[in-house]
Tab-separated table of C-alpha atoms in Angstrom:
chain	number	residue	atom	x	y	z
A	112	MET	CA	55.024	-17.325	-23.569
A	113	SER	CA	55.088	-13.895	-25.222
A	114	LEU	CA	53.162	-10.778	-24.277
A	115	SER	CA	51.474	-8.672	-26.938
A	116	GLN	CA	48.854	-5.962	-27.230
A	117	ARG	CA	45.620	-6.260	-29.142
A	118	LEU	CA	42.407	-4.293	-29.555
A	119	ASP	CA	39.023	-6.029	-29.126
A	120	LEU	CA	35.503	-4.654	-29.602
A	121	LYS	CA	32.826	-5.793	-27.193
A	122	GLN	CA	29.141	-4.851	-27.322
A	123	THR	CA	27.189	-4.704	-24.061
A	124	GLN	CA	23.848	-3.327	-22.912
A	125	GLN	CA	23.552	-1.207	-19.795
A	126	LEU	CA	20.601	0.651	-18.334
A	127	ARG	CA	21.487	4.175	-17.304
A	128	MET	CA	19.132	6.033	-14.968
A	129	THR	CA	18.887	9.427	-16.598
A	130	PRO	CA	17.328	12.285	-14.603
A	131	GLN	CA	14.300	12.081	-16.890
A	132	LEU	CA	13.847	8.342	-16.275
A	133	THR	CA	14.239	8.886	-12.554
A	134	GLN	CA	11.545	11.572	-12.715
A	135	ALA	CA	9.158	9.302	-14.625
A	136	ILE	CA	9.646	6.482	-12.094
A	137	ALA	CA	9.137	8.869	-9.178
A	138	LEU	CA	5.869	10.219	-10.633
A	139	LEU	CA	4.568	6.710	-11.300
A	140	GLN	CA	4.403	5.703	-7.654
A	141	LEU	CA	2.905	8.952	-6.304
A	142	SER	CA	-0.658	9.129	-5.024
A	143	ALA	CA	-3.092	11.618	-6.568
A	144	SER	CA	-2.498	14.306	-3.931
A	145	GLU	CA	1.273	13.765	-3.947
A	146	LEU	CA	1.282	14.074	-7.730
A	147	LEU	CA	-0.499	17.416	-7.607
A	148	ASN	CA	2.018	18.588	-5.017
A	149	ARG	CA	4.947	17.541	-7.227
A	150	VAL	CA	3.479	19.165	-10.340
A	151	ALA	CA	2.870	22.369	-8.396
A	152	GLU	CA	6.556	22.383	-7.419
A	153	GLU	CA	7.609	21.943	-11.066
A	154	VAL	CA	5.313	24.779	-12.146
A	155	ASP	CA	6.865	27.038	-9.499
A	156	LYS	CA	10.393	26.230	-10.765
A	157	ASN	CA	9.649	26.501	-14.488
A	158	PRO	CA	8.426	29.952	-15.635
A	159	ILE	CA	7.008	28.657	-18.950
A	160	LEU	CA	4.757	26.077	-17.280
A	161	ASP	CA	1.154	26.653	-16.194
A	162	LEU	CA	-1.502	24.403	-14.711
A	163	ASP	CA	-4.507	23.904	-16.969
A	164	ARG	CA	-7.458	25.187	-14.938
A	165	SER	CA	-10.078	24.582	-17.622
A	166	ARG	CA	-11.113	21.386	-15.823
A	167	PRO	CA	-10.911	20.130	-12.207
A	168	VAL	CA	-7.579	18.832	-11.051
A	169	SER	CA	-8.409	18.264	-7.428
A	170	GLY	CA	-6.438	15.168	-6.544
A	171	GLY	CA	-8.843	15.050	-3.627
A	172	LEU	CA	-8.444	18.674	-2.637
A	173	ALA	CA	-11.608	20.543	-1.697
A	174	PRO	CA	-11.653	24.219	-2.841
A	175	THR	CA	-12.015	26.810	-0.128
A	176	GLY	CA	-13.982	29.216	-2.276
A	177	GLY	CA	-13.370	32.231	-4.458
A	178	GLU	CA	-12.965	32.334	-8.224
A	179	ASP	CA	-9.271	33.166	-7.847
A	180	PHE	CA	-8.655	30.048	-5.757
A	181	ASP	CA	-5.282	28.544	-6.636
A	182	ARG	CA	-5.324	24.771	-6.285
A	183	ALA	CA	-1.580	24.410	-6.636
A	184	ALA	CA	-0.964	26.915	-3.866
A	185	SER	CA	-3.416	25.102	-1.593
A	186	VAL	CA	-1.450	21.855	-1.465
A	187	ALA	CA	-0.554	21.138	2.131
A	188	GLU	CA	3.099	21.714	2.931
A	189	ALA	CA	3.054	19.246	5.828
A	190	VAL	CA	5.160	16.151	5.249
A	191	THR	CA	3.102	12.972	5.060
A	192	LEU	CA	4.023	9.856	7.017
A	193	ARG	CA	4.686	8.070	3.725
A	194	ALA	CA	7.079	10.753	2.463
A	195	HIS	CA	8.779	10.932	5.870
A	196	LEU	CA	9.432	7.175	5.939
A	197	LEU	CA	10.481	6.895	2.296
A	198	SER	CA	13.033	9.664	2.745
A	199	GLN	CA	14.579	7.747	5.656
A	200	LEU	CA	14.562	4.395	3.877
A	201	GLY	CA	16.266	6.006	0.899
A	202	GLY	CA	19.275	6.709	3.085
A	203	LEU	CA	19.607	3.233	4.575
A	204	ARG	CA	22.125	0.660	3.394
A	205	ALA	CA	20.385	-2.623	2.654
A	206	LYS	CA	19.936	-5.149	-0.111
A	207	ARG	CA	17.946	-3.736	-3.010
A	208	GLU	CA	15.245	-6.396	-2.664
A	209	THR	CA	14.832	-5.750	1.066
A	210	LEU	CA	14.774	-1.996	0.584
A	211	SER	CA	12.180	-2.204	-2.208
A	212	LEU	CA	9.980	-4.422	-0.064
A	213	ALA	CA	10.369	-2.037	2.888
A	214	MET	CA	9.181	0.831	0.696
A	215	ALA	CA	6.206	-1.288	-0.356
A	216	LEU	CA	5.409	-1.932	3.315
A	217	VAL	CA	5.147	1.804	3.890
A	218	ASP	CA	2.041	1.767	1.702
A	219	GLU	CA	0.591	-1.004	3.885
A	220	LEU	CA	0.579	1.178	7.018
A	221	ASN	CA	-2.623	2.778	8.262
A	222	ALA	CA	-2.963	6.365	9.478
A	223	ASP	CA	-1.723	5.359	12.946
A	224	GLY	CA	1.468	3.959	11.424
A	225	ARG	CA	0.332	0.420	12.238
A	226	LEU	CA	0.771	-2.607	9.955
A	227	THR	CA	-2.598	-4.380	10.006
A	228	ALA	CA	-2.119	-6.909	7.188
A	229	PRO	CA	-0.533	-10.185	8.337
A	230	LEU	CA	2.962	-10.890	7.065
A	231	PHE	CA	1.947	-14.071	5.258
A	232	GLU	CA	-0.652	-12.130	3.273
A	233	ILE	CA	1.905	-9.484	2.291
A	234	ALA	CA	4.350	-12.242	1.339
A	235	ASP	CA	1.670	-13.775	-0.887
A	236	ARG	CA	0.961	-10.407	-2.484
A	237	TYR	CA	4.564	-9.779	-3.479
A	238	GLY	CA	5.527	-13.394	-4.118
A	239	VAL	CA	8.278	-13.618	-1.472
A	240	MET	CA	8.958	-15.673	1.646
A	241	VAL	CA	7.665	-14.409	4.997
A	242	GLY	CA	11.269	-14.102	6.188
A	243	LYS	CA	11.919	-11.486	3.497
A	244	VAL	CA	8.942	-9.464	4.715
A	245	GLU	CA	10.224	-9.677	8.292
A	246	GLN	CA	13.601	-8.278	7.196
A	247	ALA	CA	11.893	-5.426	5.346
A	248	LEU	CA	9.634	-4.706	8.325
A	249	ALA	CA	12.696	-4.432	10.565
A	250	LEU	CA	13.927	-1.604	8.312
A	251	VAL	CA	10.601	0.213	8.556
A	252	GLN	CA	10.509	-0.209	12.336
A	253	SER	CA	13.994	1.309	12.572
A	254	CYS	CA	12.644	4.580	11.193
A	255	ASP	CA	11.313	7.613	13.029
A	256	PRO	CA	8.790	7.986	14.658
A	257	ALA	CA	9.498	5.157	17.070
A	258	GLY	CA	6.692	2.619	17.047
A	259	VAL	CA	5.898	2.928	13.357
A	260	GLY	CA	5.403	-0.377	11.563
A	261	ALA	CA	4.156	-2.128	14.700
A	262	ARG	CA	1.640	-4.950	14.255
A	263	SER	CA	0.014	-4.470	17.649
A	264	LEU	CA	-0.235	-1.899	20.408
A	265	GLY	CA	2.156	-3.946	22.523
A	266	GLU	CA	4.763	-4.033	19.766
A	267	CYS	CA	4.285	-0.283	19.239
A	268	PHE	CA	5.071	0.360	22.904
A	269	ALA	CA	7.987	-2.093	22.848
A	270	LEU	CA	9.586	-0.312	19.887
A	271	GLN	CA	9.314	3.045	21.657
A	272	LEU	CA	10.750	1.671	24.890
A	273	ASP	CA	13.566	-0.030	22.997
A	274	GLU	CA	14.408	3.273	21.304
A	275	ARG	CA	14.700	4.831	24.773
A	276	GLY	CA	16.800	1.936	26.109
A	277	MET	CA	14.052	0.927	28.559
A	278	LEU	CA	12.942	-2.429	27.136
A	279	ASP	CA	14.108	-4.912	29.757
A	280	PRO	CA	12.668	-8.459	30.042
A	281	ALA	CA	9.955	-7.377	32.502
A	282	MET	CA	8.859	-4.517	30.257
A	283	ARG	CA	8.843	-6.819	27.229
A	284	GLU	CA	6.610	-9.261	29.123
A	285	ILE	CA	4.169	-6.463	29.929
A	286	CYS	CA	4.082	-5.210	26.314
A	287	THR	CA	3.516	-8.720	25.001
A	288	ASN	CA	0.560	-9.219	27.344
A	289	LEU	CA	-1.124	-5.805	27.477
A	290	ALA	CA	-4.593	-7.367	27.511
A	291	ASP	CA	-3.836	-8.936	30.922
A	292	ILE	CA	-3.242	-5.575	32.613
A	293	ALA	CA	-6.952	-4.823	32.993
A	294	GLY	CA	-8.162	-8.429	32.935
A	295	PRO	CA	-8.189	-11.495	35.145
A	296	GLY	CA	-4.645	-12.315	34.052
A	297	ARG	CA	-3.150	-9.290	35.833
A	298	ALA	CA	-1.970	-11.306	38.845
A	299	ASP	CA	-0.264	-13.888	36.630
A	300	LEU	CA	1.382	-11.125	34.600
A	301	PHE	CA	2.627	-9.502	37.790
A	302	ALA	CA	4.121	-12.806	38.895
A	303	ARG	CA	5.854	-13.424	35.552
A	304	THR	CA	7.629	-10.056	35.653
A	305	ALA	CA	9.291	-10.988	38.992
A	306	LEU	CA	8.900	-7.343	40.086
A	307	ASP	CA	7.665	-6.020	43.413
A	308	LYS	CA	4.351	-4.180	43.420
A	309	GLU	CA	5.888	-0.696	43.385
A	310	ALA	CA	8.196	-1.494	40.452
A	311	PHE	CA	5.341	-3.176	38.568
A	312	GLU	CA	3.103	-0.105	38.948
A	313	ALA	CA	5.985	2.127	37.877
A	314	ARG	CA	6.386	0.101	34.677
A	315	LEU	CA	2.683	0.438	33.946
A	316	ALA	CA	2.953	4.192	34.485
A	317	LEU	CA	5.629	4.290	31.774
A	318	LEU	CA	3.102	3.062	29.237
A	319	ARG	CA	0.956	6.159	29.772
A	320	ASN	CA	3.811	8.313	28.440
A	321	LEU	CA	4.022	6.405	25.151
A	322	ASP	CA	2.278	7.242	21.880
A	323	PRO	CA	-0.204	4.532	20.781
A	324	ARG	CA	-0.598	6.180	17.366
A	325	PRO	CA	2.800	7.481	16.198
A	326	GLY	CA	1.568	7.983	12.630
A	327	GLN	CA	-1.086	10.477	13.713
A	328	ALA	CA	1.558	13.190	14.018
A	329	PHE	CA	1.532	13.184	10.214
A	330	ALA	CA	-2.241	12.725	9.765
A	331	GLN	CA	-4.127	15.056	7.449
A	332	ASP	CA	-6.853	17.251	8.885
A	333	ALA	CA	-10.347	17.698	7.452
A	334	THR	CA	-9.166	20.220	4.845
A	335	ALA	CA	-6.349	18.010	3.550
A	336	PRO	CA	-6.511	15.703	0.531
A	337	THR	CA	-8.913	12.801	0.882
A	338	VAL	CA	-8.806	9.490	-0.912
A	339	VAL	CA	-10.229	9.669	-4.422
A	340	PRO	CA	-10.209	6.897	-7.013
A	341	ASP	CA	-7.524	7.007	-9.677
A	342	VAL	CA	-9.452	4.516	-11.822
A	343	ILE	CA	-13.169	4.002	-12.393
A	344	VAL	CA	-14.602	0.682	-13.598
A	345	ARG	CA	-18.262	0.554	-14.571
A	346	ARG	CA	-20.526	-1.815	-16.436
A	347	LEU	CA	-21.893	-0.538	-19.724
A	348	GLY	CA	-25.593	-0.617	-20.496
A	349	GLN	CA	-27.155	-3.207	-22.779
A	350	GLU	CA	-27.327	-0.665	-25.576
A	351	GLN	CA	-23.527	-0.452	-25.344
A	352	GLY	CA	-22.976	-4.205	-25.310
A	353	GLY	CA	-23.150	-4.766	-21.555
A	354	GLY	CA	-19.377	-5.010	-21.171
A	355	TRP	CA	-17.034	-3.197	-18.813
A	356	GLN	CA	-15.367	0.179	-19.151
A	357	VAL	CA	-12.123	1.245	-17.516
A	358	GLU	CA	-11.288	4.936	-17.386
A	359	LEU	CA	-8.962	7.203	-15.479
A	360	ASN	CA	-10.423	9.745	-13.101
A	361	SER	CA	-9.663	13.080	-14.785
A	362	GLU	CA	-9.701	14.843	-11.410
A	363	THR	CA	-6.506	13.030	-10.426
A	364	LEU	CA	-4.626	13.894	-13.633
A	365	PRO	CA	-3.030	17.341	-13.476
A	366	ARG	CA	-2.430	18.815	-16.913
A	367	VAL	CA	0.354	21.305	-17.562
A	368	LEU	CA	0.564	23.796	-20.413
A	369	VAL	CA	3.652	25.369	-21.975
A	370	ASN	CA	3.412	29.147	-22.393
A	371	ASP	CA	5.058	29.465	-25.809
A	372	ILE	CA	4.317	33.197	-26.092
A	373	TYR	CA	6.170	33.983	-22.878
A	374	ALA	CA	8.991	31.636	-23.898
A	375	SER	CA	9.427	33.451	-27.220
A	376	GLU	CA	9.461	36.862	-25.572
A	377	VAL	CA	12.165	35.857	-23.087
A	378	SER	CA	14.249	34.032	-25.725
A	379	ALA	CA	14.383	37.191	-27.835
A	380	SER	CA	16.112	39.118	-25.047
A	381	GLY	CA	19.518	37.529	-25.509
A	382	GLU	CA	21.603	34.401	-25.981
A	383	GLU	CA	21.788	33.578	-22.273
A	384	ALA	CA	18.012	33.941	-21.904
A	385	ALA	CA	17.499	31.738	-24.953
A	386	ARG	CA	19.622	28.983	-23.394
A	387	PHE	CA	17.668	29.288	-20.173
A	388	ILE	CA	14.334	28.972	-22.001
A	389	SER	CA	15.684	26.040	-23.998
A	390	ASN	CA	16.436	24.190	-20.763
A	391	CYS	CA	13.002	25.116	-19.411
A	392	LYS	CA	11.363	23.736	-22.557
A	393	ALA	CA	13.297	20.474	-22.277
A	394	SER	CA	12.284	20.110	-18.623
A	395	ALA	CA	8.663	20.897	-19.453
A	396	SER	CA	8.646	18.390	-22.292
A	397	TRP	CA	9.934	15.627	-20.031
A	398	LEU	CA	7.334	16.445	-17.371
A	399	VAL	CA	4.513	16.288	-19.909
A	400	ARG	CA	5.800	12.958	-21.234
A	401	ALA	CA	6.203	11.555	-17.725
A	402	LEU	CA	2.616	12.508	-16.844
A	403	GLU	CA	1.326	10.933	-20.037
A	404	GLN	CA	3.359	7.771	-19.408
A	405	ARG	CA	2.075	7.594	-15.832
A	406	ALA	CA	-1.533	7.821	-16.991
A	407	HIS	CA	-0.921	5.233	-19.718
A	408	SER	CA	0.713	2.807	-17.268
A	409	ILE	CA	-2.108	3.098	-14.713
A	410	LEU	CA	-4.723	2.489	-17.400
A	411	LYS	CA	-2.789	-0.444	-18.866
A	412	VAL	CA	-2.435	-2.163	-15.487
A	413	SER	CA	-6.078	-1.480	-14.610
A	414	GLU	CA	-7.320	-2.979	-17.869
A	415	ALA	CA	-5.184	-6.062	-17.219
A	416	LEU	CA	-6.634	-6.318	-13.705
A	417	LEU	CA	-10.139	-6.249	-15.160
A	418	ARG	CA	-9.258	-9.108	-17.503
A	419	HIS	CA	-7.694	-11.210	-14.738
A	420	GLN	CA	-10.261	-10.418	-12.050
A	421	ARG	CA	-13.425	-10.087	-14.129
A	422	ALA	CA	-15.208	-12.560	-11.847
A	423	PHE	CA	-14.646	-10.166	-8.922
A	424	PHE	CA	-16.219	-7.238	-10.759
A	425	GLU	CA	-19.244	-9.373	-11.572
A	426	GLN	CA	-19.659	-11.313	-8.312
A	427	GLY	CA	-17.669	-9.535	-5.615
A	428	GLU	CA	-15.012	-10.569	-3.099
A	429	ILE	CA	-16.018	-14.218	-3.074
A	430	ALA	CA	-14.863	-14.582	-6.703
A	431	LEU	CA	-11.437	-12.966	-6.285
A	432	LEU	CA	-8.716	-15.053	-7.957
A	433	PRO	CA	-5.048	-15.449	-6.982
A	434	LEU	CA	-2.783	-13.144	-8.960
A	435	SER	CA	0.865	-12.133	-8.641
A	436	MET	CA	2.411	-8.908	-9.867
A	437	ALA	CA	4.907	-10.944	-11.878
A	438	THR	CA	2.095	-12.700	-13.775
A	439	LEU	CA	0.315	-9.475	-14.635
A	440	ALA	CA	3.594	-7.771	-15.585
A	441	GLU	CA	4.486	-10.594	-17.963
A	442	GLY	CA	1.048	-10.422	-19.563
A	443	ILE	CA	1.331	-6.738	-20.449
A	444	GLY	CA	5.056	-6.726	-21.246
A	445	VAL	CA	6.414	-4.587	-18.407
A	446	HIS	CA	8.739	-5.191	-15.474
A	447	GLU	CA	7.272	-6.381	-12.175
A	448	SER	CA	8.645	-3.262	-10.454
A	449	THR	CA	6.547	-1.109	-12.795
A	450	VAL	CA	3.370	-2.876	-11.686
A	451	SER	CA	4.421	-2.487	-8.055
A	452	ARG	CA	4.862	1.269	-8.526
A	453	VAL	CA	1.606	1.652	-10.455
A	454	VAL	CA	-0.523	0.028	-7.757
A	455	ALA	CA	1.212	1.816	-4.869
A	456	ASN	CA	-1.270	4.078	-3.092
A	457	LYS	CA	-3.761	3.998	-5.991
A	458	TYR	CA	-7.483	3.367	-5.672
A	459	ILE	CA	-10.153	1.999	-7.985
A	460	THR	CA	-13.917	2.388	-7.870
A	461	THR	CA	-15.788	-0.839	-8.578
A	462	PRO	CA	-19.437	-1.959	-8.355
A	463	HIS	CA	-18.411	-3.450	-4.990
A	464	GLY	CA	-16.901	-0.310	-3.523
A	465	MET	CA	-13.557	1.442	-3.614
A	466	ARG	CA	-10.460	-0.730	-3.267
A	467	GLU	CA	-6.717	-0.296	-3.371
A	468	LEU	CA	-5.235	-1.586	-6.615
A	469	ARG	CA	-2.731	-3.695	-4.717
A	470	SER	CA	-5.576	-5.587	-2.966
A	471	PHE	CA	-6.159	-7.561	-6.183
A	472	PHE	CA	-2.817	-9.360	-5.770
A	473	SER	CA	-2.675	-12.504	-3.645
A	474	GLN	CA	-1.484	-16.070	-4.063
A	475	GLY	CA	-4.271	-17.541	-1.960
A	476	VAL	CA	-4.948	-21.292	-1.866
A	477	THR	CA	-5.396	-23.958	-4.530
A	478	SER	CA	-8.645	-25.579	-5.579
A	479	THR	CA	-9.426	-29.250	-5.019
A	480	SER	CA	-9.384	-29.751	-8.792
A	481	ARG	CA	-5.861	-28.219	-8.937
A	482	THR	CA	-7.068	-25.631	-11.454
A	483	VAL	CA	-7.295	-21.897	-10.750
A	484	GLY	CA	-7.291	-21.391	-6.983
A	485	PHE	CA	-8.890	-18.886	-4.650
A	486	ALA	CA	-7.420	-15.599	-3.462
A	487	ALA	CA	-7.116	-15.080	0.283
A	488	GLY	CA	-9.870	-12.453	0.116
A	489	ALA	CA	-12.221	-14.945	-1.538
A	490	VAL	CA	-11.586	-17.499	1.206
A	491	HIS	CA	-12.109	-14.796	3.846
A	492	ALA	CA	-15.474	-13.959	2.270
A	493	ARG	CA	-16.521	-17.611	2.307
A	494	LEU	CA	-15.510	-18.004	5.942
A	495	ARG	CA	-17.399	-14.872	6.987
A	496	LYS	CA	-20.508	-16.102	5.188
A	497	LEU	CA	-20.345	-19.596	6.719
A	498	ILE	CA	-19.834	-18.312	10.248
A	499	ALA	CA	-22.582	-15.686	9.861
A	500	GLN	CA	-25.032	-18.449	8.863
A	501	GLU	CA	-23.978	-21.045	11.457
A	502	ASP	CA	-26.177	-22.356	14.260
A	503	ARG	CA	-25.322	-20.029	17.150
A	504	ALA	CA	-25.883	-22.874	19.627
A	505	ARG	CA	-23.478	-25.143	17.705
A	506	PRO	CA	-20.759	-22.983	16.068
A	507	LEU	CA	-18.721	-24.551	13.280
A	508	SER	CA	-15.301	-25.785	14.325
A	509	ASP	CA	-12.261	-25.151	12.139
A	510	GLU	CA	-12.392	-28.814	11.081
A	511	ALA	CA	-16.026	-28.440	10.037
A	512	LEU	CA	-15.197	-25.297	8.102
A	513	VAL	CA	-12.424	-27.159	6.282
A	514	LEU	CA	-14.855	-29.878	5.169
A	515	ILE	CA	-17.438	-27.372	3.923
A	516	LEU	CA	-14.811	-25.351	2.052
A	517	ARG	CA	-13.419	-28.480	0.422
A	518	GLU	CA	-16.903	-29.354	-0.774
A	519	ASP	CA	-16.924	-25.860	-2.319
A	520	GLY	CA	-13.642	-26.673	-4.103
A	521	VAL	CA	-11.262	-24.894	-1.726
A	522	ASP	CA	-8.297	-27.130	-0.833
A	523	ILE	CA	-7.366	-25.716	2.556
A	524	ALA	CA	-5.738	-26.969	5.748
A	525	ARG	CA	-7.219	-26.519	9.220
A	526	ARG	CA	-4.291	-24.372	10.372
A	527	THR	CA	-4.881	-22.051	7.396
A	528	VAL	CA	-8.545	-21.686	8.355
A	529	ALA	CA	-7.473	-20.847	11.901
A	530	LYS	CA	-4.933	-18.346	10.584
A	531	TYR	CA	-7.486	-16.625	8.334
A	532	ARG	CA	-10.048	-16.586	11.140
A	533	ASP	CA	-7.563	-14.917	13.487
A	534	VAL	CA	-6.697	-12.345	10.831
A	535	MET	CA	-10.384	-11.426	10.510
A	536	GLY	CA	-10.765	-11.184	14.284
A	537	ILE	CA	-13.239	-14.079	14.477
A	538	PRO	CA	-13.079	-16.079	17.748
A	539	SER	CA	-12.749	-19.857	17.774
A	540	SER	CA	-15.858	-22.050	17.855
A	541	VAL	CA	-15.422	-22.559	21.632
A	542	GLN	CA	-15.193	-18.810	22.212
A	543	ARG	CA	-18.152	-18.137	19.922
A	544	ARG	CA	-20.240	-20.689	21.817
A	545	ARG	CA	-19.430	-18.959	25.119
A	546	LEU	CA	-20.224	-15.549	23.687
A	547	ASN	CA	-23.514	-16.794	22.259
A	548	SER	CA	-24.437	-18.386	25.596
A	549	ALA	CA	-23.659	-15.167	27.434
A	550	THR	CA	-25.779	-13.205	24.943
A	551	ARG	CA	-28.731	-15.565	25.367
A	552	GLY	CA	-28.365	-15.456	29.115
């Protein structure tokens, strides 16, 4: 066997994340108020950039008065809970899939920092197993402030106690059964902790020093940005064909202008100044393109949502269809991650109220005919309607609800009905009968 040298040519493709691409991706997932904040920062750094003030660019900001009011300067400097959590997650070492899902979970949190959507519903929305969501949630719950990402008040307290090294078995039992503290189950709870009375009362006193709403430390006050729709969907009049129109809300689209006169004046002052202005122009050009691409992507996804969920826009929640981000992404020729970023923290105004864009994605359940199924929200709406119309003296059992839903074409199991009912906070038929009897009495 002889050794020899030879030269081969090999062609490969590789995606390189340029600073400009990174900027475009970052802008895509920002909310309206966060976008205005980011653009204001870019305007401050780039002397040839100006905000176009010929039309409103509120991003939800309410002016405080005065014709010289500067919207960019009015953006709150306080860090939002979302930004605070994302900055921490960005520094964690985890699998890319888990980290991406954890960042998506941040947008599921309410103002208190609580996760209200059930894990199975989130798993349906992103097309993953519940176990994957649990792993991602563990990352979120590891972040500061302690208690963030909790699914209940008890879990919120448990996370805070664990962070302080005070979550022993007795304390965990108390956190798991908070409702028993002030109810008839207090004596049983006391017995299960195996504590004496003094130690039990001391543990309860610890709870009063915990924060039930850790996210509120980052909450916006009344003068801060409020939620405004990024997209508006309206039905056209008969004279216009009676179809549907999708448009972007111009108030959420900051527009920047390049001051060419100033750029020319500075460039003429020397070679070094000319290089500086050249860099400023390149940066400004990329920002303008990124803003245009962001607007185009939001509109493209919204138009696709209208096509897929037209029945919802015409009939409401009860007609919502199952839809995955992967399906929509394939239909419009983009990557699934692009759709995920577009719908993050974005809102749409519909004839049935304002909704988050991500709420249109759900796997739901199949139909009895094995054709297009029903989104979880559509099944929830049917359940609410059936229970609202039931005989209060003879509430419908979960089995009865299953039979009625199957007659309506919804192929659903009893345990799924029970799960959906629990998610909506609706008591069981036995509990509803007792409540109705107490009300009549």
